[in-house]
Short mmCIF file of C-alpha atoms in Angstrom, two decimals:
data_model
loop_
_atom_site.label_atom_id
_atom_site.label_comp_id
_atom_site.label_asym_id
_atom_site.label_seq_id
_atom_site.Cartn_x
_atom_site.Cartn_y
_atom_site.Cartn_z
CA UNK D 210 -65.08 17.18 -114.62
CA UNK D 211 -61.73 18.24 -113.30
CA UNK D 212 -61.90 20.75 -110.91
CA UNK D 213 -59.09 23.72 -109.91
CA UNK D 214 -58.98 25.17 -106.84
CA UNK D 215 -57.41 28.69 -107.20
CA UNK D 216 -57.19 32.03 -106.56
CA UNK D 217 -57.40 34.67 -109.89
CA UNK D 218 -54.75 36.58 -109.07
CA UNK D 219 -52.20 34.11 -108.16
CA UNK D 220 -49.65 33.60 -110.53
CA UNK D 221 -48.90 29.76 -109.76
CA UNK D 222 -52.61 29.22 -110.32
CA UNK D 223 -52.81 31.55 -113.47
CA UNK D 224 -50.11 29.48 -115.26
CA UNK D 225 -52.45 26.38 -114.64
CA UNK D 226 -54.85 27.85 -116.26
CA UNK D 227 -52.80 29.08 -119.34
CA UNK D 228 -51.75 25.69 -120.15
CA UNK D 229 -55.38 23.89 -119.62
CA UNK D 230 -56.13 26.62 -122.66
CA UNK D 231 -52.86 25.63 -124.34
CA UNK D 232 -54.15 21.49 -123.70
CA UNK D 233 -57.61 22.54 -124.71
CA UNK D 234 -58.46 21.32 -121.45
CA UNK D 235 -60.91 22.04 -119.29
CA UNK D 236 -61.47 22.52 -115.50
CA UNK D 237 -63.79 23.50 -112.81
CA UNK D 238 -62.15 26.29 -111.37
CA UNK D 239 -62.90 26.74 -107.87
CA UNK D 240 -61.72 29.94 -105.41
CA UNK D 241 -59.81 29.27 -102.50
CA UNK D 242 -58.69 31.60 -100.13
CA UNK D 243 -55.88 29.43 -98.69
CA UNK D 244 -55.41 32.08 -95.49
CA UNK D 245 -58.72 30.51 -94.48
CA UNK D 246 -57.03 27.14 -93.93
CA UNK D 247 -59.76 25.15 -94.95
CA UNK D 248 -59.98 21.59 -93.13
CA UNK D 249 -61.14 20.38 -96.70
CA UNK D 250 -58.68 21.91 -98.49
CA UNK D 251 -55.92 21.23 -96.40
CA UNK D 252 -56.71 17.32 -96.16
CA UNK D 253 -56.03 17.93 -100.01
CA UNK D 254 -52.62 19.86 -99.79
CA UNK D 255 -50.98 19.91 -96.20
CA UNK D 256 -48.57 22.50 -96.69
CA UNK D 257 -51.98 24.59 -97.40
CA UNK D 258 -50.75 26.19 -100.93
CA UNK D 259 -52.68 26.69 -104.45
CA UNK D 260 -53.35 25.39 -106.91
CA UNK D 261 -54.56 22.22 -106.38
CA UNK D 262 -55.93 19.91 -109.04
CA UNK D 263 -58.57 17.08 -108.48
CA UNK D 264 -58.76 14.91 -111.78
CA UNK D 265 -61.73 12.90 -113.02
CA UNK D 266 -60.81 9.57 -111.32
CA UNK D 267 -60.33 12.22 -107.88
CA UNK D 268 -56.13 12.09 -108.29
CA UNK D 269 -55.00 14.98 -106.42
CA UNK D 270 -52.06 16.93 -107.75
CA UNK D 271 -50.99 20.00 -104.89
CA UNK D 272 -49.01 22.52 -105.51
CA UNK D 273 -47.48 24.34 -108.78
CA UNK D 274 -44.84 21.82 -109.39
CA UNK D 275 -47.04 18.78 -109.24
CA UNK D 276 -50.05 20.31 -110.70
CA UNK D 277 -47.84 21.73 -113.63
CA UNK D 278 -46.08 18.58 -114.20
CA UNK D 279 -49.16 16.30 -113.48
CA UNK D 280 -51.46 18.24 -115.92
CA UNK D 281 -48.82 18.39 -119.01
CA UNK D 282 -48.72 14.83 -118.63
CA UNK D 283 -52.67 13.76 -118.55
CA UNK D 284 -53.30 16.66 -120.94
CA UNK D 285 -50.45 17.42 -123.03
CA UNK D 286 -49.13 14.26 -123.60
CA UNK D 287 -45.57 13.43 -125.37
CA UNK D 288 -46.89 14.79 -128.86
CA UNK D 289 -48.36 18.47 -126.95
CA UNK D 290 -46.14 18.95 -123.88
CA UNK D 291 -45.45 22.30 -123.27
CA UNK D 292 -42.21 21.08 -121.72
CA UNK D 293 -40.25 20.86 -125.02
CA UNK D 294 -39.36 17.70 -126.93
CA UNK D 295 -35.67 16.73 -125.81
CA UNK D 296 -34.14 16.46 -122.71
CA UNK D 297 -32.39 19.66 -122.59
CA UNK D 298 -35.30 21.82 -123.98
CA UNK D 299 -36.73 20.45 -120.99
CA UNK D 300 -34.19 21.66 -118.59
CA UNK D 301 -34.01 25.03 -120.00
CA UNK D 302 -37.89 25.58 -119.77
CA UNK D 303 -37.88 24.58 -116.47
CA UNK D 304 -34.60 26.53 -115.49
CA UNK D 305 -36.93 29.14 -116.47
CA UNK D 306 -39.94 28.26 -114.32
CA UNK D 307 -37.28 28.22 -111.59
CA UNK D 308 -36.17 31.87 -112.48
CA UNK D 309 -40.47 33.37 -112.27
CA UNK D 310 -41.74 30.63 -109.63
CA UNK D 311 -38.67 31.17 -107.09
CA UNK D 312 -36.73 34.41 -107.90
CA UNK D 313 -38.98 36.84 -109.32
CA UNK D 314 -41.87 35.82 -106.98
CA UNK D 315 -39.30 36.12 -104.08
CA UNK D 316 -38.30 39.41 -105.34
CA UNK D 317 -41.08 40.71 -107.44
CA UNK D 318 -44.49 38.91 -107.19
CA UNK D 319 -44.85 38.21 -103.13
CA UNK D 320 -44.09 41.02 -101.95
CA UNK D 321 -46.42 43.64 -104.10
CA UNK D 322 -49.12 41.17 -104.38
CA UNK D 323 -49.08 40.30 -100.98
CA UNK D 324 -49.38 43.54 -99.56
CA UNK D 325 -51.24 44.85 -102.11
CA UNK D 326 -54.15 41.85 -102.24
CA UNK D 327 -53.45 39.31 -99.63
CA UNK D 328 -53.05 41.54 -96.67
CA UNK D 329 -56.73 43.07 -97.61
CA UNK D 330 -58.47 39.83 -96.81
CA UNK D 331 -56.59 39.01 -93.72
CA UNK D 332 -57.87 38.84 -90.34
CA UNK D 333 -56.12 41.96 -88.14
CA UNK D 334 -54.91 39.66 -85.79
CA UNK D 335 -52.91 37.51 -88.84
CA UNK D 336 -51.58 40.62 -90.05
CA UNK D 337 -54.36 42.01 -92.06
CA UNK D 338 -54.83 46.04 -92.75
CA UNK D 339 -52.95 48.47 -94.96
CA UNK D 340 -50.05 47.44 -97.23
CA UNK D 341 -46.48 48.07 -96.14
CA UNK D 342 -45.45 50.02 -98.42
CA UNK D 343 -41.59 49.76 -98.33
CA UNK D 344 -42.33 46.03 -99.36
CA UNK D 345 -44.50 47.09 -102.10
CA UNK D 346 -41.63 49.49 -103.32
CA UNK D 347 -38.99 46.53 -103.17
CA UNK D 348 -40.73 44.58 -104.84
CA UNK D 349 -41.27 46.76 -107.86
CA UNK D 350 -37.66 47.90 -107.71
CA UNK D 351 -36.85 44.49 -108.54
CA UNK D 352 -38.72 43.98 -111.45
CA UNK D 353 -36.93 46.02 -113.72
CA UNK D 354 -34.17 43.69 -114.06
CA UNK D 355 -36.32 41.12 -114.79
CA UNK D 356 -38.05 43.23 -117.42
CA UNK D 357 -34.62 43.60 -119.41
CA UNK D 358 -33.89 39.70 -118.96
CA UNK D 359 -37.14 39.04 -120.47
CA UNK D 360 -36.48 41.46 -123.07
CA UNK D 361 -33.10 39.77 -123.44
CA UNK D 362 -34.74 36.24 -123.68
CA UNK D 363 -37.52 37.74 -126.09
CA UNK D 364 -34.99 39.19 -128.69
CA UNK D 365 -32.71 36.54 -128.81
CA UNK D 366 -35.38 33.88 -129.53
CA UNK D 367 -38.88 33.04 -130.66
CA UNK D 368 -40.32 32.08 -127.06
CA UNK D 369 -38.74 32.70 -123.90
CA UNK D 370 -37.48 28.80 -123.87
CA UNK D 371 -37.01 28.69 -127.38
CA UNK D 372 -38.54 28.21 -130.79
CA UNK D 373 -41.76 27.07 -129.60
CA UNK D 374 -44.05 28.12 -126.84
CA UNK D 375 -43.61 26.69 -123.07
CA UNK D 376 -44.54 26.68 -119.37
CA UNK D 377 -41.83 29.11 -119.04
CA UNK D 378 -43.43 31.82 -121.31
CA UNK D 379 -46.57 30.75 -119.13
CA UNK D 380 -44.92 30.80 -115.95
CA UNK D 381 -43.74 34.78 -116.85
CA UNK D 382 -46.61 35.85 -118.44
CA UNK D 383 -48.14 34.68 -115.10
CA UNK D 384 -46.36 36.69 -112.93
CA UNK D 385 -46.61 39.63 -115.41
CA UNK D 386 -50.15 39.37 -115.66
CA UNK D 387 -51.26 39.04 -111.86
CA UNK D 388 -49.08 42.66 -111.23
CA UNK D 389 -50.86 43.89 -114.69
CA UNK D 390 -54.20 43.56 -113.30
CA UNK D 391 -52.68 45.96 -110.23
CA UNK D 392 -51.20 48.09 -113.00
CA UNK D 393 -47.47 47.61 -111.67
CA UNK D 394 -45.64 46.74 -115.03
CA UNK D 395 -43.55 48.84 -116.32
CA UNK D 396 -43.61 48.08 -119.98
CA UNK D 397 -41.74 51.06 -121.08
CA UNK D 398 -38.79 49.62 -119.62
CA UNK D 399 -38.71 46.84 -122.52
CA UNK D 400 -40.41 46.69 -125.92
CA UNK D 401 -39.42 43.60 -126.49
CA UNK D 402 -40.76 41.74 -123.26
CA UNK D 403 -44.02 44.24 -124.00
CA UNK D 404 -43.93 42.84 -127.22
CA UNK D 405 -43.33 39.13 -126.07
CA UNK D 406 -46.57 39.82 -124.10
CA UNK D 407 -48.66 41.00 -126.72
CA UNK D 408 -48.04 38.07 -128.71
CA UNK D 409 -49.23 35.55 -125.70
CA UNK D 410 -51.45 37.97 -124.45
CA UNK D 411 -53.28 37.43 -127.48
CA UNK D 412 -53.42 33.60 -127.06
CA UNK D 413 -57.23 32.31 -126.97
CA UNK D 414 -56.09 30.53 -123.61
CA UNK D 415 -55.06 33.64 -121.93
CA UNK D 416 -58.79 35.24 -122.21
CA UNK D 417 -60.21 33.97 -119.38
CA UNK D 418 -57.59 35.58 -117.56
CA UNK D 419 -58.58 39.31 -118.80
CA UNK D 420 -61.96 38.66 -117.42
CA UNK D 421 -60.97 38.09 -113.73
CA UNK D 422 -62.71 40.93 -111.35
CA UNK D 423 -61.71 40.94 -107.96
CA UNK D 424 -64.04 42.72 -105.80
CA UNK D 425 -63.61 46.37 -105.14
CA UNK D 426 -60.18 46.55 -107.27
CA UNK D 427 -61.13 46.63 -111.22
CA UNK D 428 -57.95 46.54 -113.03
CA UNK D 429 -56.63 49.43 -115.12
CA UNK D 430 -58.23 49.80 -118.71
CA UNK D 431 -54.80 48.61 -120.37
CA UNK D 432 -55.17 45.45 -118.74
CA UNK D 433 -58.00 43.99 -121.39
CA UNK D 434 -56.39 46.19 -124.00
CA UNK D 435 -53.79 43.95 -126.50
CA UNK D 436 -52.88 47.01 -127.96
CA UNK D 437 -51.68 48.89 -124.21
CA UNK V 852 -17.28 13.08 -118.17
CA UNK V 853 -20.44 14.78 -116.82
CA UNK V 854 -19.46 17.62 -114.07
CA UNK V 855 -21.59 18.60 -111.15
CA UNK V 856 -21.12 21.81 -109.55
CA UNK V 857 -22.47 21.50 -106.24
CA UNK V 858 -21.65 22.77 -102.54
CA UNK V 859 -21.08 19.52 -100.20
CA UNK V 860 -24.38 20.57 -97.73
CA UNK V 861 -26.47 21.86 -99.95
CA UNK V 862 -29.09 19.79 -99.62
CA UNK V 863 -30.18 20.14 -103.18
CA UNK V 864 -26.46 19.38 -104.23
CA UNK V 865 -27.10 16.87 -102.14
CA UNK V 866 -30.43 15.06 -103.81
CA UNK V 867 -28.80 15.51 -107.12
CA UNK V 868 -25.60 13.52 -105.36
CA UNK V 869 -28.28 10.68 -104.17
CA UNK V 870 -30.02 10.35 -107.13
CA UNK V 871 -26.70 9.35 -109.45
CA UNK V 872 -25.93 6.81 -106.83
CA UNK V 873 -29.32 4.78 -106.90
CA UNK V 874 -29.25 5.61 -110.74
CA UNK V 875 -25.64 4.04 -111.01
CA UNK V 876 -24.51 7.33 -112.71
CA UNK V 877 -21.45 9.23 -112.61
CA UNK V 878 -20.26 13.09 -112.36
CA UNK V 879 -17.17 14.73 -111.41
CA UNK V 880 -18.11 16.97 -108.74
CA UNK V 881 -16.84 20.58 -108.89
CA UNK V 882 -17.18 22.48 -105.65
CA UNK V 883 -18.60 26.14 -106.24
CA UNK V 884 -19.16 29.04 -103.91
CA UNK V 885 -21.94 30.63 -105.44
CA UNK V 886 -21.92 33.49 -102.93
CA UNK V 887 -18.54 34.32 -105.31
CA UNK V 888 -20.38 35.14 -108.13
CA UNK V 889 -17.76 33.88 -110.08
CA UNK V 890 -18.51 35.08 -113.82
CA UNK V 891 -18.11 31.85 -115.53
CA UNK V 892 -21.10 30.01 -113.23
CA UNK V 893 -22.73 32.78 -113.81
CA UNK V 894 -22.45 32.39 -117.47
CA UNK V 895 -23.69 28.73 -116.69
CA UNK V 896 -26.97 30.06 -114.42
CA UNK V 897 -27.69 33.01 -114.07
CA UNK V 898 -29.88 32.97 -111.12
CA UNK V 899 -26.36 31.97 -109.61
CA UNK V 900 -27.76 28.98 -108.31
CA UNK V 901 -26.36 25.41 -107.41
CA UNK V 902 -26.95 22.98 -108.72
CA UNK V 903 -25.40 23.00 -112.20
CA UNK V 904 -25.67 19.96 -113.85
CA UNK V 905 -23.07 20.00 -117.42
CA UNK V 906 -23.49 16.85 -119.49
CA UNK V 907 -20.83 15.30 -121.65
CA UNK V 908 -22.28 16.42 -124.78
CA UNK V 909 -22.45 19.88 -122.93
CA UNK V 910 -25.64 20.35 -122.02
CA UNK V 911 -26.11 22.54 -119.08
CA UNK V 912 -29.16 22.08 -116.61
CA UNK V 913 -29.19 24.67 -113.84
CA UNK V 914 -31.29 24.74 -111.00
CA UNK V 915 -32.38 21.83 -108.81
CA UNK V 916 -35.97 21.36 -110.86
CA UNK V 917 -34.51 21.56 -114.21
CA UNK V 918 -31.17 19.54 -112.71
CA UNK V 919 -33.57 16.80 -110.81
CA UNK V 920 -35.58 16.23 -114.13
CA UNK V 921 -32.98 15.97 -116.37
CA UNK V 922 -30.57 13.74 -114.47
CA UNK V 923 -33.85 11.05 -113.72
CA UNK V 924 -34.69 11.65 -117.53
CA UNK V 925 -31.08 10.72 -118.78
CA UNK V 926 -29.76 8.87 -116.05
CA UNK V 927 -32.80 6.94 -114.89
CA UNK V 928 -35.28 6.88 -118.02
CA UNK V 929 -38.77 5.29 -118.17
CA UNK V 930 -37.95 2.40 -116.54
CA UNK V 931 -35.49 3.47 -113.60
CA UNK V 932 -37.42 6.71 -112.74
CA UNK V 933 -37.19 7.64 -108.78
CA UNK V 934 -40.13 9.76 -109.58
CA UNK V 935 -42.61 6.85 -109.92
CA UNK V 936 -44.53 4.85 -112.25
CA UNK V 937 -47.83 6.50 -112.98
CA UNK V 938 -48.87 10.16 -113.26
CA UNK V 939 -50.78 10.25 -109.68
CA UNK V 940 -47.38 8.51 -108.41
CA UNK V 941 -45.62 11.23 -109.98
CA UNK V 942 -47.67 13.84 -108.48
CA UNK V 943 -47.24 12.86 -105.23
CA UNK V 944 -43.70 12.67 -105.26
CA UNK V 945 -43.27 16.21 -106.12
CA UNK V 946 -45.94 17.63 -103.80
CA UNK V 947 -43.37 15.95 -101.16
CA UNK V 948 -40.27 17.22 -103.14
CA UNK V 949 -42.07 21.02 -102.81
CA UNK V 950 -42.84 20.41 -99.42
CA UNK V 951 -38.37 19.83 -98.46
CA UNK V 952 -37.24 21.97 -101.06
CA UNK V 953 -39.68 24.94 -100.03
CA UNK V 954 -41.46 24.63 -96.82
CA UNK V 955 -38.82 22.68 -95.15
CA UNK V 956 -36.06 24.65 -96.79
CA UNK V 957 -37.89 28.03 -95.99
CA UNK V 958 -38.52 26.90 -92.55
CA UNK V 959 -35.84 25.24 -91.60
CA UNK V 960 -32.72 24.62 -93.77
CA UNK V 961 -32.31 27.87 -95.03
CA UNK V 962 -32.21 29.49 -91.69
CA UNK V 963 -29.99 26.99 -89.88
CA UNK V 964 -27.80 26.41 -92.57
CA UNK V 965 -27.27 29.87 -93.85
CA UNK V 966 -26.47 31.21 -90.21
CA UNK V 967 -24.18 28.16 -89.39
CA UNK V 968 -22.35 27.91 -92.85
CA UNK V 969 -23.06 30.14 -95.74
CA UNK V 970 -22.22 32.93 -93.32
CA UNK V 971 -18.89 31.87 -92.02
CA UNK V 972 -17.93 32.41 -95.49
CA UNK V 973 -19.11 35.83 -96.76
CA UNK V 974 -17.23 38.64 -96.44
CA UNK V 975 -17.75 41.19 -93.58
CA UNK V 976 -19.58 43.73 -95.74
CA UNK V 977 -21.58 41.09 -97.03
CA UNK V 978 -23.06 39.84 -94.17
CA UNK V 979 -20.37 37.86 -92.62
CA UNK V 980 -19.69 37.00 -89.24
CA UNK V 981 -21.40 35.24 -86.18
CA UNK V 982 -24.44 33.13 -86.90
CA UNK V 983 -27.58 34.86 -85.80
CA UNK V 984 -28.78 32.39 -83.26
CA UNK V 985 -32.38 33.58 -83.45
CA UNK V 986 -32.84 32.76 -87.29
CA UNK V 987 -31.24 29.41 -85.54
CA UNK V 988 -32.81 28.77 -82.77
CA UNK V 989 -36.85 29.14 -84.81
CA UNK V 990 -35.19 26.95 -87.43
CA UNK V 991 -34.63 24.50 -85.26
CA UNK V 992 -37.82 25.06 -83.65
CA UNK V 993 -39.83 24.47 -87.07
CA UNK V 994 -37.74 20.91 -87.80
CA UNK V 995 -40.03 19.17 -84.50
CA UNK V 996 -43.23 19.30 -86.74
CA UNK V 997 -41.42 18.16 -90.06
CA UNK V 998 -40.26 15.02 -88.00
CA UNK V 999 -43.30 14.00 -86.86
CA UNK V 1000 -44.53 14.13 -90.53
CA UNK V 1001 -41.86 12.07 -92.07
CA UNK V 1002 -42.54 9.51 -88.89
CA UNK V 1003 -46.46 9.71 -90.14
CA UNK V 1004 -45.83 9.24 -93.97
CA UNK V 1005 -42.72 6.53 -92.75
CA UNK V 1006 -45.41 4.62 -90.67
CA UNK V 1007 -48.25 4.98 -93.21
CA UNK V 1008 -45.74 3.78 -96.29
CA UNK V 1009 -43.12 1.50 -97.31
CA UNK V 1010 -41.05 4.88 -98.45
CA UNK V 1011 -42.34 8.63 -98.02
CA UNK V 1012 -44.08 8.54 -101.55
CA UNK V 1013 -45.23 5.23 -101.76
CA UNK V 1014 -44.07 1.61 -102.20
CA UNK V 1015 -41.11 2.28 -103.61
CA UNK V 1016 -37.79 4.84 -102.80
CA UNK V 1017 -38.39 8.10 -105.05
CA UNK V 1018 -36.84 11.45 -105.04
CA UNK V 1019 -39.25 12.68 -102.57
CA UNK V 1020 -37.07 10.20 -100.03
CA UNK V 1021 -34.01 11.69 -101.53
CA UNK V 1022 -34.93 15.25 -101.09
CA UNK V 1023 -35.79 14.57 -97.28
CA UNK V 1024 -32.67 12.79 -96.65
CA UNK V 1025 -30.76 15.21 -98.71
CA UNK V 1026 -32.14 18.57 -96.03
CA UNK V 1027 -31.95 15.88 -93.08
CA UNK V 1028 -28.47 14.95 -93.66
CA UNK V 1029 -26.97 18.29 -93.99
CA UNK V 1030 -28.90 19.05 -90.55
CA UNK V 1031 -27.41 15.62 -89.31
CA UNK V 1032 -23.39 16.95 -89.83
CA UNK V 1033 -24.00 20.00 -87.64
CA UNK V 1034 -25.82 17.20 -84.82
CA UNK V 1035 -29.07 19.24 -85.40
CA UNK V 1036 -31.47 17.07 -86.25
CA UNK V 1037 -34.00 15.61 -83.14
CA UNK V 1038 -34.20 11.95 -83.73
CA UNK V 1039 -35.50 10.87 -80.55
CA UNK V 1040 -38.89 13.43 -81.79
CA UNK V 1041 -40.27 10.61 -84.04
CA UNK V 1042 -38.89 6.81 -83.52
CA UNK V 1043 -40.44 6.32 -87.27
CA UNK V 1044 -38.45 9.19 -88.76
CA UNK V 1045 -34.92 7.55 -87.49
CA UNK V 1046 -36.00 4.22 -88.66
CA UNK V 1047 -36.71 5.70 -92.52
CA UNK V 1048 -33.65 7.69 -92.18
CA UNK V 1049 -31.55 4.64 -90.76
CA UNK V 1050 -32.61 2.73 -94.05
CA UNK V 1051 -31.69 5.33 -96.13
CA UNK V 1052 -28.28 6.14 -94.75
CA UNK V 1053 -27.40 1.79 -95.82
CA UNK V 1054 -27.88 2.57 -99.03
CA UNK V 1055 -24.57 2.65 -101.31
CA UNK V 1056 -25.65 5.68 -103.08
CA UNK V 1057 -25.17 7.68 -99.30
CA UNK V 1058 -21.80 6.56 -98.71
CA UNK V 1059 -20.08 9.62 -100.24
CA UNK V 1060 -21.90 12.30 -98.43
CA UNK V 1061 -20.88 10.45 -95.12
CA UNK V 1062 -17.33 11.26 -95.97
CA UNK V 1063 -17.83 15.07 -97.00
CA UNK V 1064 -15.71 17.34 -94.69
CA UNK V 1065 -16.31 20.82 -94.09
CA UNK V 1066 -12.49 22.25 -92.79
CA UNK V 1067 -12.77 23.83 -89.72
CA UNK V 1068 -15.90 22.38 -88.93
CA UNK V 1069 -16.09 18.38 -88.10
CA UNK V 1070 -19.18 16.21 -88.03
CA UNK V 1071 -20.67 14.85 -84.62
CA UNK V 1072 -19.47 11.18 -84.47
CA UNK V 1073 -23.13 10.05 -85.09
CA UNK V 1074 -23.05 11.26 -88.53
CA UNK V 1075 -21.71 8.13 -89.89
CA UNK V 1076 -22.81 5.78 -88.07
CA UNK V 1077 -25.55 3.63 -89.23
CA UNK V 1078 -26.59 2.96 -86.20
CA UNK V 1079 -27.05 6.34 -84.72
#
């Protein structure tokens, strides 16, 4: 079996996940805490970053873009990418992974996740203890903008890409989901990226992500709810 | 004609510049200050961006992932590909693409680039002025331990990825070489580094970004010579 080392709540390792559902895939998925830097896991991925996915035949595939790119090709295939079919459906979906995986995590995603969960598990000396909460207020600052592009994207087209679903709607609804579990999305500020994210929310493949529990943090009751 | 907007050191300009050449492709370039905002790149990509690839039927790819793809799609196809042959090839390249364009570029070309160039350019109330030689001085510190793991991948390969040249070669020639016109990069730290890098400055598809001049602001003499 293929195996996935990740984290729940990070959003680079939640989109892997997404699109093994959206494959009908399956994988082993295996928690790493990559602050702990592993010898085994960092044999594996040098730079020390999830996910990381270890194949059948033991291929490794580090880091989001390989492990994205590596699994829509063994998985999806030409006739079930989740690319899109022509060239420049592909460079659209993936000027949208750009847009979640670089800007909103700079702006949005590291900051309130990493003071809000990362910082908890770190050693005092590496910088562990309570969040700072001026990040954590940056951070969430930010996403409104990114709320009303979503909302933008959402009205203007079927999928966030385009007609059909992609890694880009997976890549958001990612990001989206990780800060729903800490109850930091502010869906009033858009009902059309709220109701983009009912519709994918409601995806068989995103279920195993409404199950996630991390210890001594349960998630707000709206974040199971498809109706929140 | 196909246009490329790009910034002469930006390194990610800078791959996309590479990868036409060994692709025998062609592309007007366009320079673009993205710190303008200018409305109409904007319109283009609106994380304001470079690279923006625009194709002659029109097609717009923005963003060095969706730009990389696309061009080796179009311009290189199955059987020309610089991202290799199988999908474990593949996945190796762009673990090593992540590791320039993020850890590299986080660590080191951002920093030393951004104090030395981008902010000679901005406006005083936008953070112009005088490098900030600290931002500097740790980039520079962080580029010893990159060189020493291109000299381990150079000595353990034919090229960084593998047997053959691929854009994970690019991308680390494309960070290096900007580094390279302000004299900053250490060649004497890894003997195996310089020799990789010496075979990679011969090819053709380098030539043009050993003639790039930034006004105000000439190379070292070593920059073009092949025999640095």
């Amino acid at each position: 079996m293929a195996r996935l080392f990740h984290l729940p709540l990070d959003p680079f390792c939640r989109r892997v996940r997404l699109a093994l559902g959206e494959y009908g895939a399956q994988a082993d998925l295996i928690e790493e805490r990559p602050w702990e830097q592993r010898e085994g896991f960092l044999a594996m991925n040098r730079s020390g970053l999830l996910p990381v996915f270890v194949d059948d035949d033991k291929t490794v595939a580090a880091g989001i873009e390989a492990v994205s790119e590596y699994v829509d090709e063994t998985r999806g295939g030409p006739d079930n990418s989740l690319l899109g079919k022509s060239p420049a459906e592909r460079a659209e979906t993936r000027r949208l992974i750009a847009w979640f995986d670089v800007k909103f995590h700079h702006e949005v995603s590291a900051p309130v996740l990493g003071e809000k969960i990362v910082r908890r598990h770190l050693p005092k000396e590496a910088g562990g203890g309570a969040p700072n909460m001026n990040r954590v207020r940056s951070g969430l600052a930010h996403i409104r903008a990114h709320m009303e592009y979503i909302g933008e994207l959402a009205e203007s087209r079927n999928w966030l890409g385009g007609d059909d679903i992609t890694l880009a709607d997976l890549a958001a609804a990612a990001h989206l989901s990780s800060l729903d579990y800490l109850g930091d999305v502010p869906w009033r500020e858009s009902p059309a990226a709220k109701s983009w994210y009912q519709r994918i929310k409601s995806r068989p493949a995103f279920r195993p992500l409404l199950v996630d529990k991390i210890r001594g943090m349960p998630p707000p009751r709206t974040y199971t709810d498809l109706d929140f």
